[in-house]
Short mmCIF file of C-alpha atoms in Angstrom, two decimals:
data_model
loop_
_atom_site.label_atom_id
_atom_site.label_comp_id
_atom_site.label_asym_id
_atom_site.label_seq_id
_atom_site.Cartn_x
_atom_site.Cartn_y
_atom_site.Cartn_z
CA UNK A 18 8.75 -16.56 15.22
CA UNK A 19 7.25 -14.87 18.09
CA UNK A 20 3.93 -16.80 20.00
CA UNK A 21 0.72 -14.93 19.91
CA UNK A 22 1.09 -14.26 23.36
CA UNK A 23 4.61 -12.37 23.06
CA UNK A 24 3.13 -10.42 20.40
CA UNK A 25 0.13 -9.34 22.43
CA UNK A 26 2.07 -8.40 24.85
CA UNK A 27 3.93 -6.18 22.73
CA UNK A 28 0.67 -4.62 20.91
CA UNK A 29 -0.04 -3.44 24.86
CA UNK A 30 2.92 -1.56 25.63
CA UNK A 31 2.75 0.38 22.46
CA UNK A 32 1.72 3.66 22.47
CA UNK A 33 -0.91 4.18 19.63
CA UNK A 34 -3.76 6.98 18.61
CA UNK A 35 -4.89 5.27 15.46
CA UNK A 36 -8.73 4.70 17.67
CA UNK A 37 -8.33 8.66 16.63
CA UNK A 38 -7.42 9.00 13.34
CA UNK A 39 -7.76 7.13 9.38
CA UNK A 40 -4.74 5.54 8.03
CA UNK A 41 -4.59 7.59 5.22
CA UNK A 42 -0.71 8.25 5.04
CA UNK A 43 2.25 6.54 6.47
CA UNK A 44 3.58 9.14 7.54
CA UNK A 45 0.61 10.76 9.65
CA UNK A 46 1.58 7.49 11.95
CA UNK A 47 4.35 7.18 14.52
CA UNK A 48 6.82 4.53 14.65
CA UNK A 49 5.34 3.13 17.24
CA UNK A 50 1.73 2.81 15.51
CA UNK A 51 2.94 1.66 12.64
CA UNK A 52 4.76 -1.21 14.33
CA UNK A 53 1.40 -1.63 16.09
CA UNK A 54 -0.35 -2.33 13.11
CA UNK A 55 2.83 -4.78 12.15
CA UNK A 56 2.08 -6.86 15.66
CA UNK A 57 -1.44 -6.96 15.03
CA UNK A 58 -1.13 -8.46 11.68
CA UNK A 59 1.30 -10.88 12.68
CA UNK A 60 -1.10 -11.94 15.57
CA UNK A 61 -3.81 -11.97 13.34
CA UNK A 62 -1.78 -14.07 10.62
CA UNK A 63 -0.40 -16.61 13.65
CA UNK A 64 -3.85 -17.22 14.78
CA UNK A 65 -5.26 -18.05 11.42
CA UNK A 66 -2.60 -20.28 11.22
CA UNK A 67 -3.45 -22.08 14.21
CA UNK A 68 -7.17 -22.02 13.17
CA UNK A 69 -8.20 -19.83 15.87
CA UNK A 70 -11.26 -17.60 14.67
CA UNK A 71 -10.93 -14.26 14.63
CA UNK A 72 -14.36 -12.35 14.45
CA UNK A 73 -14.47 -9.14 16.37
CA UNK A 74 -17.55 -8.51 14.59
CA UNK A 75 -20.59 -10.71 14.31
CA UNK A 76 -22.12 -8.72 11.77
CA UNK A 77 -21.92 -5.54 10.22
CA UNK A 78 -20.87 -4.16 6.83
CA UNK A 79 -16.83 -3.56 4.95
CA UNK A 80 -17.71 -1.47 2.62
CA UNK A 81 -15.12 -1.05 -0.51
CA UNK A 82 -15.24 1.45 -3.44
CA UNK A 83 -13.24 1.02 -6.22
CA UNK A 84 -12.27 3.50 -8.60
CA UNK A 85 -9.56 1.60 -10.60
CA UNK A 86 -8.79 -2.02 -11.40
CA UNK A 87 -7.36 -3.98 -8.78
CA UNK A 88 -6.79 -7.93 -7.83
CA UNK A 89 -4.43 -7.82 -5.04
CA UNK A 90 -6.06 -4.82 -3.34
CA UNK A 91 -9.75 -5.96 -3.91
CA UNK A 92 -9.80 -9.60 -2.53
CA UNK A 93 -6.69 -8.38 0.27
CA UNK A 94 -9.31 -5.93 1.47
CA UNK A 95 -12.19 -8.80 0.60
CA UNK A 96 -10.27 -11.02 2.91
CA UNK A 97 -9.67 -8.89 5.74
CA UNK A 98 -13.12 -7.69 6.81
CA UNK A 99 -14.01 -11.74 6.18
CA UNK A 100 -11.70 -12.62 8.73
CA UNK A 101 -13.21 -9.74 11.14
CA UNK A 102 -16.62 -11.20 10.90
CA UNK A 103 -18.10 -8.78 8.20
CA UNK A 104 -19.87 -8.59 4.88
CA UNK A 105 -18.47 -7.02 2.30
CA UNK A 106 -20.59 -4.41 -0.06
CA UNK A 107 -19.45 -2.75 -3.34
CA UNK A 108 -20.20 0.63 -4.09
CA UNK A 109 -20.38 0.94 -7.44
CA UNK A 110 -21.14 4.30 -7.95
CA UNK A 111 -22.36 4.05 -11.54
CA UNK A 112 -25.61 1.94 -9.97
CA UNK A 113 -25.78 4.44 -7.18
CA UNK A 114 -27.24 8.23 -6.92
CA UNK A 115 -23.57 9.39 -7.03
CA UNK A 116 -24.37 9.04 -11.16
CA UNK A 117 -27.09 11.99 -10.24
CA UNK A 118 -25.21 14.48 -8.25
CA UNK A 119 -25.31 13.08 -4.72
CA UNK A 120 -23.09 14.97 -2.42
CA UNK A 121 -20.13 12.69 -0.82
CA UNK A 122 -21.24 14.30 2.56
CA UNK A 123 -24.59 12.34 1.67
CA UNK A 124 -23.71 9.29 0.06
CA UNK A 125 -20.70 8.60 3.33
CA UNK A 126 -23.88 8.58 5.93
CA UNK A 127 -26.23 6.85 3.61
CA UNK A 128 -23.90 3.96 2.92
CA UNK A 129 -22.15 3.72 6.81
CA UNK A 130 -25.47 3.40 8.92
CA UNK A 131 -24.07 -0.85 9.58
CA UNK A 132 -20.41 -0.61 8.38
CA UNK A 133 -17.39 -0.54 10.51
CA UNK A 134 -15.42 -0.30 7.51
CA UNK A 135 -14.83 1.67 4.52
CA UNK A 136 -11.97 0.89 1.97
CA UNK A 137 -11.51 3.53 -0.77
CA UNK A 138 -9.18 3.44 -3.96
CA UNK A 139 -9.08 6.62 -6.04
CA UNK A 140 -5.61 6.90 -7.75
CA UNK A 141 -6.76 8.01 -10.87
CA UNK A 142 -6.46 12.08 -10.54
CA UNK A 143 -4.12 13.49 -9.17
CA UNK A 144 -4.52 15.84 -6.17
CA UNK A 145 -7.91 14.17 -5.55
CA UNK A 146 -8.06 10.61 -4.52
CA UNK A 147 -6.25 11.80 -0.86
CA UNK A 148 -8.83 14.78 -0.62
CA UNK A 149 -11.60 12.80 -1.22
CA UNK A 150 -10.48 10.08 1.51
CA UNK A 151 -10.46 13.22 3.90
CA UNK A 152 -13.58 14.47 2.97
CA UNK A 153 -15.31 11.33 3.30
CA UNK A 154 -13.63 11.11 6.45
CA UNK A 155 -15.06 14.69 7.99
CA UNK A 156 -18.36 13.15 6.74
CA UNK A 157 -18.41 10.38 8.57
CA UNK A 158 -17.10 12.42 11.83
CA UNK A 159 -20.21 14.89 11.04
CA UNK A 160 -22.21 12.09 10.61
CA UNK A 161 -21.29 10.60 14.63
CA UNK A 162 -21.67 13.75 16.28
CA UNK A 163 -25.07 14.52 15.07
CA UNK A 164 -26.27 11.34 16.06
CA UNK A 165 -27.37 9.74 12.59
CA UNK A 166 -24.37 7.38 13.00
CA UNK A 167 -23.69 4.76 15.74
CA UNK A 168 -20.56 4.69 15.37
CA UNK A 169 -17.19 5.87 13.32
CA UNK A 170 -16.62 3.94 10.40
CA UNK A 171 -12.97 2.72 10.09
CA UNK A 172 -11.59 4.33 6.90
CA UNK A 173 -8.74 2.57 5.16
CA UNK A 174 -6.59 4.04 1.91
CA UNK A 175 -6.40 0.99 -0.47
CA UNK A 176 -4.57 2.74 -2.88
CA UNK A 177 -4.64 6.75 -3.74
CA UNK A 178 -2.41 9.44 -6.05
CA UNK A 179 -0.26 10.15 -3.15
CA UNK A 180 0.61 6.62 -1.39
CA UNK A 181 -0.41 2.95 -1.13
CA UNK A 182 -0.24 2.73 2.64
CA UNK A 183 -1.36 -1.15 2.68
CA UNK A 184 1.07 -2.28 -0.07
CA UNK A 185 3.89 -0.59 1.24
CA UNK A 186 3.10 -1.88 5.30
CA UNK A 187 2.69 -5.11 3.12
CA UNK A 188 6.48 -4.59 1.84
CA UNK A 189 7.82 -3.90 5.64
CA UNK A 190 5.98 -6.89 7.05
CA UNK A 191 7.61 -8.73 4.41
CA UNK A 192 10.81 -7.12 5.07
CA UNK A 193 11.05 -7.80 9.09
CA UNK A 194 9.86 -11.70 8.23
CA UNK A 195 12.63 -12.02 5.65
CA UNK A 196 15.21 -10.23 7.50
CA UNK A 197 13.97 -11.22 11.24
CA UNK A 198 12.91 -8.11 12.88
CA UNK A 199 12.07 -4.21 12.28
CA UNK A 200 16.05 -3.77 13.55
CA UNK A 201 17.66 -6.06 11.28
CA UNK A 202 16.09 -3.10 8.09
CA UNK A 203 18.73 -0.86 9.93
CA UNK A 204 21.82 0.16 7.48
CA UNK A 205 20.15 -1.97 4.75
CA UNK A 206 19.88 -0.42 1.38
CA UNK A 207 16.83 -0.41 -0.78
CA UNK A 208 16.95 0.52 -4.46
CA UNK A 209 13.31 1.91 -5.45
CA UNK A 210 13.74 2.28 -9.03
CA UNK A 211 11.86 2.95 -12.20
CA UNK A 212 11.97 0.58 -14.57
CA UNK A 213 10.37 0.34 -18.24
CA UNK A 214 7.15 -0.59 -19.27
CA UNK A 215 4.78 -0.69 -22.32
CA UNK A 216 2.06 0.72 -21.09
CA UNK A 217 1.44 4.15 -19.69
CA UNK A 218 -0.51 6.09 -16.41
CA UNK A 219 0.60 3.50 -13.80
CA UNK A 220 0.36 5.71 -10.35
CA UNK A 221 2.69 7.47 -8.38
CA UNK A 222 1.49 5.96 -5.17
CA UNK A 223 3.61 2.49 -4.89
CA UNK A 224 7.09 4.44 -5.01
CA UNK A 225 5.86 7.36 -2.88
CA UNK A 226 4.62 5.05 -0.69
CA UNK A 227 7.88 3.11 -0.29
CA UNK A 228 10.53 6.34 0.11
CA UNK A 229 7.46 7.21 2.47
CA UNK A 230 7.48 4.83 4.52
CA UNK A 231 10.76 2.74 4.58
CA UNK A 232 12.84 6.17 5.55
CA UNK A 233 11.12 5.75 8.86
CA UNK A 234 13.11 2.42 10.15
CA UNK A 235 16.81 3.61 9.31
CA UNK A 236 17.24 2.08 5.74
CA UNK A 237 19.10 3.41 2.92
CA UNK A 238 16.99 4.57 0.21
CA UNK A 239 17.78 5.21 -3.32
CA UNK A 240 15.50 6.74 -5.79
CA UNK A 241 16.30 6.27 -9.40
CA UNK A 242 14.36 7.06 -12.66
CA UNK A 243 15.50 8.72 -15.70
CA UNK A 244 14.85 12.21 -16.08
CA UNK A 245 11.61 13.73 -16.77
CA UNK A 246 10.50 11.00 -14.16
CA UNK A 247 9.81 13.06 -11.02
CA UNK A 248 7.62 11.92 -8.41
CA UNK A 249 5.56 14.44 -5.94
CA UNK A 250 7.92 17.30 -4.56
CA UNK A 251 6.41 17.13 -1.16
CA UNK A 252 6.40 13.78 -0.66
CA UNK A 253 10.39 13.50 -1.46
CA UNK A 254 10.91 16.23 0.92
CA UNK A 255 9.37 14.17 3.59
CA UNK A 256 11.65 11.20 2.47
CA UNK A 257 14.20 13.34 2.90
CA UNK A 258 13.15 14.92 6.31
CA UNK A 259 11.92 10.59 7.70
CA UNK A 260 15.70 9.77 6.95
CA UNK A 261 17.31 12.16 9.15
CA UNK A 262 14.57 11.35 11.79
CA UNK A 263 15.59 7.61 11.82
CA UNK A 264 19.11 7.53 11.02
CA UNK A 265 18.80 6.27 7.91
CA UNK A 266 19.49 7.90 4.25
CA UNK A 267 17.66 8.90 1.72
CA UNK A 268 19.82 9.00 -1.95
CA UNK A 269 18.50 10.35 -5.52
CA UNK A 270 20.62 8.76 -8.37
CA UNK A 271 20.20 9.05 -12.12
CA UNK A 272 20.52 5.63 -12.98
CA UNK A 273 19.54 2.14 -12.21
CA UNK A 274 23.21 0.81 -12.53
CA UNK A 275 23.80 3.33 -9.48
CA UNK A 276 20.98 2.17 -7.55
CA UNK A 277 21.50 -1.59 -7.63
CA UNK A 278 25.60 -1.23 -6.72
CA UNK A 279 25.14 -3.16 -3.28
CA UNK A 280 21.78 -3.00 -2.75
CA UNK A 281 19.79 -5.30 -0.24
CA UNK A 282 16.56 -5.00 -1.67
CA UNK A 283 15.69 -4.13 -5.12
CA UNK A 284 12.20 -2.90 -6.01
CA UNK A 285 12.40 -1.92 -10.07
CA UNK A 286 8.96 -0.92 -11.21
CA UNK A 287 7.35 1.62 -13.63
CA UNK A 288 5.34 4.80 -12.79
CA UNK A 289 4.06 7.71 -14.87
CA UNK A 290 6.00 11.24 -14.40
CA UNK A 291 4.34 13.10 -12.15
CA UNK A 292 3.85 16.41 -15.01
CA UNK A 293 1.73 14.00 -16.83
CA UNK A 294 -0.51 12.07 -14.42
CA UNK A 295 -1.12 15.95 -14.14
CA UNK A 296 -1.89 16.53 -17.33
CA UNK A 297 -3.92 13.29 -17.65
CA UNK A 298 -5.96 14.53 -14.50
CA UNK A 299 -7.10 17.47 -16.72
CA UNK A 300 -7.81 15.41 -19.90
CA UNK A 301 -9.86 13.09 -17.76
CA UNK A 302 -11.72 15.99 -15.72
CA UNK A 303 -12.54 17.59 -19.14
CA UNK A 304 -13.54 14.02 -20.98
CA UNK A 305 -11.14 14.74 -23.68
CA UNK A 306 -10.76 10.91 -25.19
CA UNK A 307 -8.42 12.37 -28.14
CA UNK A 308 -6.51 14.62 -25.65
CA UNK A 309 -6.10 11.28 -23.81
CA UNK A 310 -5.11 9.03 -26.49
CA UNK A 311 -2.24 11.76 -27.56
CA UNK A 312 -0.84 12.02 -24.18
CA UNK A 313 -0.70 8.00 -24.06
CA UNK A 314 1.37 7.76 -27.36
CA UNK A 315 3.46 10.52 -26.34
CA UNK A 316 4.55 8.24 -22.96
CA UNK A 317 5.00 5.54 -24.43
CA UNK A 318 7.10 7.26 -26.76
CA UNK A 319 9.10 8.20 -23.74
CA UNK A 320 9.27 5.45 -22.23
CA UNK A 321 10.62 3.83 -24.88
CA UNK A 322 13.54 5.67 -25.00
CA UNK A 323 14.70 4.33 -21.55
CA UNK A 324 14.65 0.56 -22.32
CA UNK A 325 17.75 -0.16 -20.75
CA UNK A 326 15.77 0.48 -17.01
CA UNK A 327 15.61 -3.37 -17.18
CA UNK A 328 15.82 -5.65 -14.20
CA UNK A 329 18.06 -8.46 -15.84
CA UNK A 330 20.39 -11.32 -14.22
CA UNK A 331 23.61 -8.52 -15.14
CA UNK A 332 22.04 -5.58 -13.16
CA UNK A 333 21.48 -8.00 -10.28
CA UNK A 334 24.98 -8.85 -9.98
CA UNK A 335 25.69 -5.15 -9.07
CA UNK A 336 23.60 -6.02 -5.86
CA UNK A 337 25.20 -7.28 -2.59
CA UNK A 338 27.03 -10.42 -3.45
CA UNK A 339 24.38 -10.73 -6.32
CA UNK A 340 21.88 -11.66 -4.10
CA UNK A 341 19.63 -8.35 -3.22
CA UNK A 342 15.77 -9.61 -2.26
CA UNK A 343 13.60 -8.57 -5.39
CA UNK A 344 10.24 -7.11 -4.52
CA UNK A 345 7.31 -6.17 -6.61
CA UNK A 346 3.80 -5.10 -5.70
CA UNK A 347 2.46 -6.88 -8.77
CA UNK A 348 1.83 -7.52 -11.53
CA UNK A 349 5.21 -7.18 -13.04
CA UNK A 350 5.49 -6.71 -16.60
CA UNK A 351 7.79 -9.58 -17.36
CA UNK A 352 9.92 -9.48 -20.26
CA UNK A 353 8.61 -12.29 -22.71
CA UNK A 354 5.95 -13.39 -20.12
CA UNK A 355 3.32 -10.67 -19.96
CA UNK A 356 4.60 -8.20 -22.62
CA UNK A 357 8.11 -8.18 -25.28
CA UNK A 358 9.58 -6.16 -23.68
CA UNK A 359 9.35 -5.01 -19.92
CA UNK A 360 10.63 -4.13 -16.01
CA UNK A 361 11.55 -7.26 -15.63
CA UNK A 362 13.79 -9.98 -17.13
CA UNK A 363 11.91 -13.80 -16.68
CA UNK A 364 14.63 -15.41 -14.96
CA UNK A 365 15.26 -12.57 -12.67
CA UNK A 366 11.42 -12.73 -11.54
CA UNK A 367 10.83 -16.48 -11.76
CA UNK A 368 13.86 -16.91 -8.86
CA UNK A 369 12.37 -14.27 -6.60
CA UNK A 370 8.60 -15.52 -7.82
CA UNK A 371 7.25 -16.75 -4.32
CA UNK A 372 9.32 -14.22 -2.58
CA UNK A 373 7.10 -11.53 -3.97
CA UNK A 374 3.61 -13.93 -3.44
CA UNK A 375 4.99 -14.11 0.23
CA UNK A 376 5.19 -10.43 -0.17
CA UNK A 377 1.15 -9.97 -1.25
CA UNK A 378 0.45 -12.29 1.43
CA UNK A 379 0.95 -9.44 4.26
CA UNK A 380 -1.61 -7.49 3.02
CA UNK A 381 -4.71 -8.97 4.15
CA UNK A 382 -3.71 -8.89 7.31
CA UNK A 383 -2.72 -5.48 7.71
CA UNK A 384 -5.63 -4.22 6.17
CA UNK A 385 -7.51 -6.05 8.94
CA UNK A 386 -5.00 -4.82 11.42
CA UNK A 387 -5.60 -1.00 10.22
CA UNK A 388 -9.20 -1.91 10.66
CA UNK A 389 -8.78 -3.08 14.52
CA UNK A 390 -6.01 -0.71 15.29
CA UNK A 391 -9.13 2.30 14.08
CA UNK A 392 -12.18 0.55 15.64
CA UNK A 393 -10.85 -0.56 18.90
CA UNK A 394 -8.31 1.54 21.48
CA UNK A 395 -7.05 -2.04 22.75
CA UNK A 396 -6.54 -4.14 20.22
CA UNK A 397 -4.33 -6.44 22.46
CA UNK A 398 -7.11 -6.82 24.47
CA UNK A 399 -9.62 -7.84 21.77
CA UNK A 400 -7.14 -10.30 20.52
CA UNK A 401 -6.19 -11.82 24.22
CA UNK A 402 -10.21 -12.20 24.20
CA UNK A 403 -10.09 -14.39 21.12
CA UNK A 404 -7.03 -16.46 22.45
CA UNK A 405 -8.61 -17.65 25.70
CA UNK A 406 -11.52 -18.01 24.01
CA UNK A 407 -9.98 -19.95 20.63
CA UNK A 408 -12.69 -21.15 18.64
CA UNK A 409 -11.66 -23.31 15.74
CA UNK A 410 -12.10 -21.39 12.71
CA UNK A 411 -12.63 -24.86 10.77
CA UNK A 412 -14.02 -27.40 12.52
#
């Protein structure tokens, strides 16, 4: 493992414009920024480990608004603006104004006159969880150059209906520990699958996010899901258009048998067809709770008639020597665990079980890395300041 120093280092020489611009997307940011936010994670994760504090801030406000459930998401993002010194406030927005027709050009200024940080995660509709991000974002900008705000806000996508940029950085930090460096993910082939589940609406975002992102480093994707399954055209195309870019390959099969045959990485895991989180976008906009409840029996329905998407010990053993690295963003639905019947066979997940809690464990970090990487134009330099200076987090 590299020291904190090498890594520093590193974080200097790379060219970066993220002081410029919200991490919305994956693909918005360079190669090089994106392994930027990599270093700074890792330097961030070494230090903690060494009990070196690392408080940029010695006050000020994360803010977080949450428009679905989360665990993961909610204490990563909990745990990263901690670790930069700040307090965290929920918005929830049916205790707010929002409730009475507050503008979100209003409520960004009102709630960012002490943050440094906004986290946002609006996956529920889609075509509007990304726009809203962006128009927060232009408020926030209006907001600085009128004078009402210090400062810019760092904005951060936990989670929205067209990618998961912190799970899926999560996934390649993961990825370079386990397989020792960003060049070792060369050539290797990743199988991002759908796989069955009893339960309907999950988002789009985690498998967008991961053609998204891990075309960029020359890997060999696969996408697999039964038909009817379709994620978002565009972001496909730009799977398509990041593996030519990088050398890699991007691959659409029909089945999971296919995807798995010598596979690296495996990453089975259920998502909604992207007609009906349309459809369920205009139920939901219109409040139609029967229109709802139909259009959830009619996907399960479907779903149900691809059971056989099943990670089990068998459709491992089409993997490279059996042994392909399973990863999950969690919770799995684990056959006979969680649910009768679901993506994932028990023995399967129970092997690969801390694999995929070393997997979460990235994404406090980068979060807090996406935060520094926004706030400050140096971040090496900010971090070389907390080295020499190396105050013991615990005493």
């Amino acid at each position: 493992m590299k020291s904190i120093n090498e890594l520093i280092k590193e974080i200097n020489e790379l060219k970066s414009e993220l002081h410029d611009k919200d991490f919305l997307l994956t693909w918005e940011q360079t190669p090089e920024e994106l392994e930027r936010v990599l270093k700074t994670a890792q330097a961030l994760k070494a230090m903690r480990q060494e009990n070196i504090a690392t408080n940029v801030f010695n006050n000020g406000l994360g803010i977080s608004l949450f428009r679905d459930n989360s665990t993961r998401t909610r204490f990563s993002y909990a745990s990263a603006i901690n670790m930069l010194g700040l307090a965290q406030q929920d918005l929830d927005e049916g205790k707010s104004q929002i409730a009475h027709g507050e503008t979100v050009r209003e409520t960004a200024n009102m709630i960012s006159f002490c943050a440094d940080a906004i986290g946002i995660r609006d996956d529920m509709y889609l075509g509007a969880g990304n726009a809203y991000m962006r128009e927060v974002g232009a408020a926030l900008d209006d907001g600085v150059k009128e004078g009402v705000l210090p400062h810019r806000p760092a904005l951060v996508n936990l989670q929205c209906d067209i990618d998961h940029p912190t799970q899926s950085m999560a996934d390649l930090a993961w990825l370079e520990e386990h397989f020792g460096g960003l060049d070792k993910l060369k050539g290797k082939k990743i199988a991002m699958t759908w796989a069955y589940s009893p339960s309907y609406g999950k988002p789009l975002s985690v498998p967008q996010g991961i053609i998204g992102l891990m075309t960029r480093f020359g890997m060999d994707v696969t996408l697999a899901h039964p038909e009817g399954y379709d994620l978002i055209p565009e972001v496909v195309e730009e799977a398509r258009k990041n593996a030519e870019a990088s050398g890699g390959s991007f691959t659409q099969v029909a089945s999971m048998e296919e995807a798995f045959e010598d596979a690296d990485i495996v990453y089975p895991k259920s998502w909604a067809p992207y007609q009906v989180m349309g459809r369920r976008t205009e139920l939901l906009r219109a409040n139609d709770h029967d229109g709802l409840k139909a259009l959830e029996q009619e996907c399960l329905a479907q779903n149900a008639n691809h059971k056989d998407w099943h990670c089990t010990e068998e459709m491992m053993k089409r993997t490279k020597a059996g042994e392909a690295l399973y990863m999950h963003c969690l919770p799995a639905d684990i056959t006979g665990v969680s649910c009768e019947e679901g993506e994932v066979e028990e023995s399967v997940f129970e092997k690969y079980r801390i694999a995929t809690y070393k997997e979460a464990s990235w994404k406090p970090y980068v979060i807090a890395a996406m935060i520094m990487n926004r706030k400050y134009q140096e971040p090496g330099l900010i971090l070389q300041e907390l080295l020499d200076d190396a105050k013991k987090r615990v005493k």
